[in-house]
CSV table of C-alpha atoms and ligand atoms in Angstrom, one decimal:
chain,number,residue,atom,x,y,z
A,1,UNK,CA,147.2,149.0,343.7
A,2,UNK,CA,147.9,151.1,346.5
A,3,UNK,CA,147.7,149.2,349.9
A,4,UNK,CA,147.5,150.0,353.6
A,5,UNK,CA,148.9,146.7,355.8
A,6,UNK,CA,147.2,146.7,359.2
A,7,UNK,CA,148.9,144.2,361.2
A,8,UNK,CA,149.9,142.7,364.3
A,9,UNK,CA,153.0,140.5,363.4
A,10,UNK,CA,152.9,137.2,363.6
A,11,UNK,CA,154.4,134.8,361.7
A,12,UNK,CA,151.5,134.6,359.0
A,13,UNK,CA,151.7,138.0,359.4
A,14,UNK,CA,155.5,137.8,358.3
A,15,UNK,CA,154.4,135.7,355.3
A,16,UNK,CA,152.1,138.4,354.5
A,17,UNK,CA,154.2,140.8,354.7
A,18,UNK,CA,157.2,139.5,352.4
A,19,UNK,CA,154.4,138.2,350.0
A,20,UNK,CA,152.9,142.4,349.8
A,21,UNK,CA,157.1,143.3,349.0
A,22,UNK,CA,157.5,141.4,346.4
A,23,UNK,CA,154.3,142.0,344.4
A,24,UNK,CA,155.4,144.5,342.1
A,25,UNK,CA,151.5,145.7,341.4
A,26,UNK,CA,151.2,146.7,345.2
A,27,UNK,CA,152.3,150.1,346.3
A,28,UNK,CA,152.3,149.7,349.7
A,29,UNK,CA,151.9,152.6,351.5
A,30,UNK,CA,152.1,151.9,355.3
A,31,UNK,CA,152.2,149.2,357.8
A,32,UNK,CA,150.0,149.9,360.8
A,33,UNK,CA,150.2,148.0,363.8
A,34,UNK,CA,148.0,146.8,366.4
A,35,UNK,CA,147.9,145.0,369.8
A,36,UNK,CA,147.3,141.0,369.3
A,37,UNK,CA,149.6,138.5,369.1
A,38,UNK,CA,151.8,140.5,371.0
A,39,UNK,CA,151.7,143.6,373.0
A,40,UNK,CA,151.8,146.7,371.0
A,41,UNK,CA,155.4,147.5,371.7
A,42,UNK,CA,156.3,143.9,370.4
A,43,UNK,CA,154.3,144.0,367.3
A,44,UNK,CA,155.6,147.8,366.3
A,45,UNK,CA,159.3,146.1,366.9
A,46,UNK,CA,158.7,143.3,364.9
A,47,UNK,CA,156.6,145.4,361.8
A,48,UNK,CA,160.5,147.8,362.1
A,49,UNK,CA,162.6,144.4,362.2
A,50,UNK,CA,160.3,142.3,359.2
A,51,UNK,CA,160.5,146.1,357.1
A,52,UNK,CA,164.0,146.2,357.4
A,53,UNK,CA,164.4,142.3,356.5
A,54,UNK,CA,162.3,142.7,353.5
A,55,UNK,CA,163.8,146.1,352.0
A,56,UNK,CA,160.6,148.1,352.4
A,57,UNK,CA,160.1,151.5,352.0
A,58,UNK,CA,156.7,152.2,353.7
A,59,UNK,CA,156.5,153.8,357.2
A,60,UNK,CA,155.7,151.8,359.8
A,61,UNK,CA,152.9,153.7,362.4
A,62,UNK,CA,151.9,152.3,365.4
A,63,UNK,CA,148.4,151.7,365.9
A,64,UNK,CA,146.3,151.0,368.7
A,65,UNK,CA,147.6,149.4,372.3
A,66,UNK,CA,144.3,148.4,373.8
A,67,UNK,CA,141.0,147.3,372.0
A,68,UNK,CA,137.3,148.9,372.2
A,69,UNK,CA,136.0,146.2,374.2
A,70,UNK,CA,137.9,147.6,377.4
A,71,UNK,CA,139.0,143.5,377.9
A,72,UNK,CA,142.4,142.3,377.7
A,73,UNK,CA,143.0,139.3,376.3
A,74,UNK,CA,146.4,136.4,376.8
A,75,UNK,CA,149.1,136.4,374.6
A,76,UNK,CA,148.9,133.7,372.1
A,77,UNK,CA,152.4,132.6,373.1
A,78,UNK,CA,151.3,128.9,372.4
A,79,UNK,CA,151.1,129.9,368.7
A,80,UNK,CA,153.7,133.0,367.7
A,81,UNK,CA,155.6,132.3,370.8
A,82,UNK,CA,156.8,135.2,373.4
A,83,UNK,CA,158.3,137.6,371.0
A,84,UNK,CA,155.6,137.3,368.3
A,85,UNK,CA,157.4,135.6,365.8
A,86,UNK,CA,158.1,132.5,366.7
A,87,UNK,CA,160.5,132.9,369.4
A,88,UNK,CA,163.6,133.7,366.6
A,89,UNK,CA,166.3,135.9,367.5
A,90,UNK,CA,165.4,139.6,366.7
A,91,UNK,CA,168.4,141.6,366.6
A,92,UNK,CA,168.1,145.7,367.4
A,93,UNK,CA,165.8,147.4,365.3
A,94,UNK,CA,166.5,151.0,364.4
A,95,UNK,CA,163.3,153.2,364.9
A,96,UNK,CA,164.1,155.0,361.8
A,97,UNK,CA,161.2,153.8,359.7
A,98,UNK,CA,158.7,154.6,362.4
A,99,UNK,CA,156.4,157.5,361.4
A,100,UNK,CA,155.2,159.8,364.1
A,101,UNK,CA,151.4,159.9,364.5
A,102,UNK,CA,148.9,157.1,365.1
A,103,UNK,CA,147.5,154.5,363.0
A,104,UNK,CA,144.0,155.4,362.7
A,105,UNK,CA,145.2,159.0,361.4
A,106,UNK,CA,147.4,157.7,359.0
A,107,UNK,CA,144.5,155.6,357.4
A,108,UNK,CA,141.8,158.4,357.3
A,109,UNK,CA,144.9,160.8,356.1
A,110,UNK,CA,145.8,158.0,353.1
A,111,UNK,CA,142.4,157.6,352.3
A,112,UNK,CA,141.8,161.2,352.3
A,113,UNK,CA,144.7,161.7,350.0
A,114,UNK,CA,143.7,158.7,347.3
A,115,UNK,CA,140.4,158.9,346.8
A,116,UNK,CA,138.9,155.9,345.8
A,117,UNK,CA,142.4,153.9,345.6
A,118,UNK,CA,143.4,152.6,349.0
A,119,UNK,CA,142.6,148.7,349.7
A,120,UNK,CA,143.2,148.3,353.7
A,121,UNK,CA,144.6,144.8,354.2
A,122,UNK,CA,143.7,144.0,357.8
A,123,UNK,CA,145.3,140.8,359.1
A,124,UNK,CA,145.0,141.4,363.4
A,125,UNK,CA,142.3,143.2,365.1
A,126,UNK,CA,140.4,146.1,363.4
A,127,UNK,CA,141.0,148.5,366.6
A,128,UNK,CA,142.7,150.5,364.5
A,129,UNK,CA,140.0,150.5,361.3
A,130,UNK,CA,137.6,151.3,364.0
A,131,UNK,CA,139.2,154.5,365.5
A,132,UNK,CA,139.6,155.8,362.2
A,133,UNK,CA,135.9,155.4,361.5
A,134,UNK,CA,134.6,156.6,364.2
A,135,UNK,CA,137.0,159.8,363.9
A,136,UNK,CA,135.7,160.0,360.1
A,137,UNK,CA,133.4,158.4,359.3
A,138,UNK,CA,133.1,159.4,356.0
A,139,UNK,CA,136.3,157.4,354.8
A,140,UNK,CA,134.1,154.8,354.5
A,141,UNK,CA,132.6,156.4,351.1
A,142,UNK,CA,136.1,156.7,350.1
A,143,UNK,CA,138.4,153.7,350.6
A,144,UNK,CA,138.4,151.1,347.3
A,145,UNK,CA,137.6,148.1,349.8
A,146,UNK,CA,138.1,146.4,353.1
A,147,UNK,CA,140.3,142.9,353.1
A,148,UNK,CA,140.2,141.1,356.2
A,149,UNK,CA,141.7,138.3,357.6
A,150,UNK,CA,139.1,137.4,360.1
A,151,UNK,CA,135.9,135.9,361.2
A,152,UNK,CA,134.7,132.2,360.7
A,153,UNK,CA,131.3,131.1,359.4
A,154,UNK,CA,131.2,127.2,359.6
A,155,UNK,CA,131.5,126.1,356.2
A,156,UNK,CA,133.9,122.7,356.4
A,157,UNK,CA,132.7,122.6,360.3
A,158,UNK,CA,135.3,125.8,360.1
A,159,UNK,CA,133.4,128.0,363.0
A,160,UNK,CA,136.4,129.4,365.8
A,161,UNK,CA,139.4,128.8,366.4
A,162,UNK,CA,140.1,130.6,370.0
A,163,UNK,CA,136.5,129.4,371.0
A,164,UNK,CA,134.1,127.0,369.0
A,165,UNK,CA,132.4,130.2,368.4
A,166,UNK,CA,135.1,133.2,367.4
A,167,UNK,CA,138.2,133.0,365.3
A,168,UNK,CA,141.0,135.1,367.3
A,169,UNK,CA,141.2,138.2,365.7
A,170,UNK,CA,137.2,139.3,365.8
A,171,UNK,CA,137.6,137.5,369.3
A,172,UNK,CA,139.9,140.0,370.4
A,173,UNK,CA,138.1,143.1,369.8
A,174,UNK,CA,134.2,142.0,369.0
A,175,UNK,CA,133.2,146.2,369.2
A,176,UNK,CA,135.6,147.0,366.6
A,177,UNK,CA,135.4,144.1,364.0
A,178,UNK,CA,131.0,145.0,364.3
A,179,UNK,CA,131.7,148.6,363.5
A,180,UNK,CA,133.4,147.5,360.3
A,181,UNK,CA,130.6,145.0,358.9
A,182,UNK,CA,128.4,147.8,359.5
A,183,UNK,CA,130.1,150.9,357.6
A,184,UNK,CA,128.9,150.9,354.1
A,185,UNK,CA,132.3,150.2,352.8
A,186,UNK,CA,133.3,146.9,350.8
A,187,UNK,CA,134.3,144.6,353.0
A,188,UNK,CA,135.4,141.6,351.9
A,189,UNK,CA,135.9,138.4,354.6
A,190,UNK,CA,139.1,135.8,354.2
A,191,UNK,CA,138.5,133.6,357.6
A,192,UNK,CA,139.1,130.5,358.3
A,193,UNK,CA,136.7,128.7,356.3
A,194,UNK,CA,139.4,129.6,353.1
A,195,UNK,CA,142.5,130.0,355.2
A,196,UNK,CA,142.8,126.2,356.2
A,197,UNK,CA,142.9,125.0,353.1
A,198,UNK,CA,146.5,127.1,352.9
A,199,UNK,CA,148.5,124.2,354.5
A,200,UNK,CA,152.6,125.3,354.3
A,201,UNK,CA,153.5,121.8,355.1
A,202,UNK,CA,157.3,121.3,355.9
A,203,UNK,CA,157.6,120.1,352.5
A,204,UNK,CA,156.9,123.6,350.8
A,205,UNK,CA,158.5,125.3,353.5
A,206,UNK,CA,161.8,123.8,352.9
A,207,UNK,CA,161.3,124.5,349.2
A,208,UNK,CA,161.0,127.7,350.2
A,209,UNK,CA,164.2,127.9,352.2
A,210,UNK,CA,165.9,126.6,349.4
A,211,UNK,CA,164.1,128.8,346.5
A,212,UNK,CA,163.5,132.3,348.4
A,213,UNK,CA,166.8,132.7,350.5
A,214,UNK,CA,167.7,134.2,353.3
A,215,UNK,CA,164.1,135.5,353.8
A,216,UNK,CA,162.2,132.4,352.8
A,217,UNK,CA,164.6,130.7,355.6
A,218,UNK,CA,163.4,133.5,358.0
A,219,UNK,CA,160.1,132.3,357.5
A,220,UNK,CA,160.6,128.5,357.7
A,221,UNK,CA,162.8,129.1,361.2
A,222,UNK,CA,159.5,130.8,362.6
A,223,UNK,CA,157.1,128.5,361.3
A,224,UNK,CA,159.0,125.7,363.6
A,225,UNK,CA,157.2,127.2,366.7
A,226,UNK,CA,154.1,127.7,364.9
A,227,UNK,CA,154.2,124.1,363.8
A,228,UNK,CA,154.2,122.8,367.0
A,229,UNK,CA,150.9,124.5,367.9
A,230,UNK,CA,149.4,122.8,364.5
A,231,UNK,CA,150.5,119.5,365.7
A,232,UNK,CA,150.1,119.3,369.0
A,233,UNK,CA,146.4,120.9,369.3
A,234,UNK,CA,145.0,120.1,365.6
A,235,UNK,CA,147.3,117.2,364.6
A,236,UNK,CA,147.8,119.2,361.6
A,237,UNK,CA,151.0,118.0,359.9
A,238,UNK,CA,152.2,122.0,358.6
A,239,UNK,CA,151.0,125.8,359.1
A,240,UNK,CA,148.3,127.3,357.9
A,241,UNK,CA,149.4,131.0,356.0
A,242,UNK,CA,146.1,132.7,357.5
A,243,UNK,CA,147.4,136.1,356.5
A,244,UNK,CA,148.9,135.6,353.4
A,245,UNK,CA,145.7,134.7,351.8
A,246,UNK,CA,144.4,138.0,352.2
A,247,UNK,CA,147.1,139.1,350.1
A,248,UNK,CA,146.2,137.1,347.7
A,249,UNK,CA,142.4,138.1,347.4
A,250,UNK,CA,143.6,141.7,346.4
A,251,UNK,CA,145.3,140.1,343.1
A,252,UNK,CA,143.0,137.2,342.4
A,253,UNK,CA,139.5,137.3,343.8
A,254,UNK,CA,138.5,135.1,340.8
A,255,UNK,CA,140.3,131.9,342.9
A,256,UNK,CA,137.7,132.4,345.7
A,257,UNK,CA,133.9,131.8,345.8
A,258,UNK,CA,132.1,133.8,347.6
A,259,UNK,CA,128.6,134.5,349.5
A,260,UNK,CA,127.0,138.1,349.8
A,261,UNK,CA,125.1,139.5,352.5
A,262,UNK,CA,125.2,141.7,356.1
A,263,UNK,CA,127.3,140.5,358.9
A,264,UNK,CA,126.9,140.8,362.4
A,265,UNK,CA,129.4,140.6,365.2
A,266,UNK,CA,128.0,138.7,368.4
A,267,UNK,CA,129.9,141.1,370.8
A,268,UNK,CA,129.4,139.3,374.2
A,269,UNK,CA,128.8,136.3,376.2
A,270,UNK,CA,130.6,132.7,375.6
A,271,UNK,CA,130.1,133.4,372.0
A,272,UNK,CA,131.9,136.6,371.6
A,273,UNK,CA,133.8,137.2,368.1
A,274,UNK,CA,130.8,135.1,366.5
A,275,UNK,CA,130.3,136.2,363.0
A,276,UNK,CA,127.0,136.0,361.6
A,277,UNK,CA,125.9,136.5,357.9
A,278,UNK,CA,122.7,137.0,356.9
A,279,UNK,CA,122.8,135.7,353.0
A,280,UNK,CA,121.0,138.7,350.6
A,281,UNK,CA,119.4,136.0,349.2
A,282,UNK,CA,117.0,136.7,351.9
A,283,UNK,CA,114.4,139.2,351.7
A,284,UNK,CA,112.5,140.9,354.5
A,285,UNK,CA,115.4,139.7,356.9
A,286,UNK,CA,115.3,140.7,360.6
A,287,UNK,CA,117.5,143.9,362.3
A,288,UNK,CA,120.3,144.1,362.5
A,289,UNK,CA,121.2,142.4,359.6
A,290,UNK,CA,118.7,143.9,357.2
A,291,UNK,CA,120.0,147.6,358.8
A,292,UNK,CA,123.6,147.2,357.2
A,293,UNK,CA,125.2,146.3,353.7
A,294,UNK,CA,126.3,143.5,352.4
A,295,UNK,CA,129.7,142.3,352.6
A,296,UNK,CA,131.4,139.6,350.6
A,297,UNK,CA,132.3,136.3,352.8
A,298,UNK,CA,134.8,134.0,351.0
A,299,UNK,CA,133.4,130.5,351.3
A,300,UNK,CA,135.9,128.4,349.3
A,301,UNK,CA,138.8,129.1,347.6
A,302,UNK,CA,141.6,127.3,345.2
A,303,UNK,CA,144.3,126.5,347.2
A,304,UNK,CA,146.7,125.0,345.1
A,305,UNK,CA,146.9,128.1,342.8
A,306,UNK,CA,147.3,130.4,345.7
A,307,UNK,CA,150.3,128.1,347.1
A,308,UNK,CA,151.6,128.1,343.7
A,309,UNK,CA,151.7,132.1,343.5
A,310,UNK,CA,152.7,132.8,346.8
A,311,UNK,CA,156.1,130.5,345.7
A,312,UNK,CA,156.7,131.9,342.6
A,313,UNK,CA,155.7,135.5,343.9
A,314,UNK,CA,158.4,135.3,347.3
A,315,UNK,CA,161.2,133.6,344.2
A,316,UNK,CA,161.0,137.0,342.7
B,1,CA,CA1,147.8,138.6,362.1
C-alpha cells in the first residue's frame, strides 16, 4: 500500500508515524508537513527528528506555512506543548532527509506517478491537499482514497473540540478541509466521534515503554504533557491516539462502521470548522450537499482491536 503521510507533528502525530514504520504492507512514500500544532519550521524539524528516530527512508517535504483562510490561528501549546511534541528534548536534526520542492507538488507528482495507488493519510490541516488540487485538479480521479484525521459530527455528543462546533484541524483551515469534501475523490472521515474511544491510558503506555523500546519510551515521555491537557480540561484519565487511528483505517476498515453521504465545511462565523453530512439516504437533498459526492464518515469503531494492533504492530 503505498502511502503519502501529511502531517503536522504532534505527539499523535508521532504515534502515527512510528505505527506507518513498522507496518510492513505500507510503502510509505513521503511525509509532508504542514503548519498546525506548531509553526511550519517546527513541524518540518520535528517530521526530520521523528524520521530519523524511527529509521525511515521516505523524504520529508515541507508543505504549506500559512492556511487558505488568510487567518492565523494560536499555537496549541496547552496540548503538544512549545516545541510540538510535548516539550521533550529534540537534539539537532540533520536536513539530510529533506527533499527540495513543496508539498503539494510532491503529492500531485506521487499521484501522477502511481496511478490509482497512492492513499494520502492526512492527520493536520489539508492546506497542503488543497494546493495540490487546486494546481491539478485532476489528481483527484487518480489518487486510491483520502484518509483523514479530522472533522466531528456529534455522534456520542462528540461535536468539537477547539469550539463546540469544529474539531482543530478543519478549525484551522475551514477553505481547505471544504475543497476536499467536495473533489470527487474517496474521502474517508476518522474524527473524533471514533478517535475518543482510542484512550492510551498510562497503563498501556507503560506497556509500551516496556514492550517497544527506546521508541515506545519516546512516545510515553511526550504523552506526559499531552496528558496533562486530558486531565486537566476533560478529566480524562490517558491520551487519546487521534492520528494513529487513521492509520489504522487504511489496514482494517472492517473495525469501523460507517455513514455515507456529502459533507460540507461551515467556513465562517462562531461555527467555523463545522462539518456537516448530509446522509445519501436522503433523496432530493438541498445544495450544497446534493452538488458534491459522498464521502465515508466513520461513526463507531472497535477500539479494543485497534489498541491491540497498534501494540503488537509498534513490538515488531
Ligand atoms: Ca496531527
Amino acid at each position: 500500500m503505498k502511502v503519502i503521510f501529511d502531517t503536522d507533528p504532534g505527539i499523535d502525530d508521532a504515534m502515527a508515524l512510528l505505527y506507518l514504520s513498522k507496518l510492513a504492507e505500507v510503502e510509505l512514500l513521503g511525509i509532508t508537513t504542514v503548519v498546525g500544532n506548531a509553526d511550519i519550521a517546527t513541524t518540518t524539524r520535528n517530521a526530520l527528528f521523528l524520521r530519523q528516530q524511527f529509521d525511515i527512508s521516505a523524504p520529508v517535504i515541507r508543505g504549506a506555512g500559512e492556511t487558505l483562510d488568510g487567518v492565523s490561528k494560536p499555537e496549541p501549546v496547552i496540548v503538544h506543548g512549545v516545541n510540538g511534541l510535548g516539550d521533550i528534548k529534540i537534539p539537532a536534526v540533520s536536513e539530510d532527509g529533506l527533499q527540495a520542492g513543496t508539498a503539494s507538488q510532491f503529492i500531485i507528482d506521487t499521484i501522477r506517478a502511481h496511478p490509482g495507488e497512492v492513499t494520502i493519510i492526512a492527520v493536520g490541516r489539508m492546506t497542503n491537499l488543497a494546493l495540490a488540487l487546486r494546481q491539478d485538479p485532476a489528481i483527484a480521479g487518480m489518487a486510491k482514497q483520502v484518509i483523514i484525521m479530522g472533522g466531528a459530527f456529534g455522534y456520542q455528543g462528540r461535536s468539537g473540540n477547539i469550539s463546540p462546533a469544529a474539531e482543530a484541524n478543519i478549525h484551522g483551515d475551514p477553505v481547505a478541509a471544504d475543497e476536499i469534501f467536495a473533489a470527487s475523490w474517496k474521502v474517508v472521515v476518522v474524527g473524533l466521534d471514533v478517535t475518543h474511544d482510542i484512550i492510551l491510558t498510562s497503563d498501556y503506555l507503560a506497556t509500551l515503554s516496556a514492550e517497544v523500546g527506546a521508541n515506545g519510551e519516546l512516545l510515553a515521555q511526550m504523552s506526559d504533557h499531552y496528558a496533562k491537557f486530558y486531565m486537566n480540561v476533560m478529566g480524562l484519565a490517558g491520551v487519546v491516539g487521534h492520528d494513529l487511528l487513521a492509520v489504522t483505517y487504511l489496514l482494517h476498515p472492517e473495525w469501523f462502521e460507517t455513514r455515507e453521504g456529502p459533507v460540507v465545511v461551515l467556513t465562517e462565523g462562531i461555527a467555523a470548522g463545522q462539518t456537516i453530512q448530509m446522509p445519501s439516504t436522503r433523496k432530493n437533498g438541498p445544495s450544497p450537499w446534493a452538488d458534491r459526492p459522498a464521502q465515508l464518515v466513520c461513526i463507531a469503531v472497535e477500539a479494543e482491536k485497534v489498541l491491540q494492533h497498534y501494540r503488537a504492530t509498534l513490538s515488531r
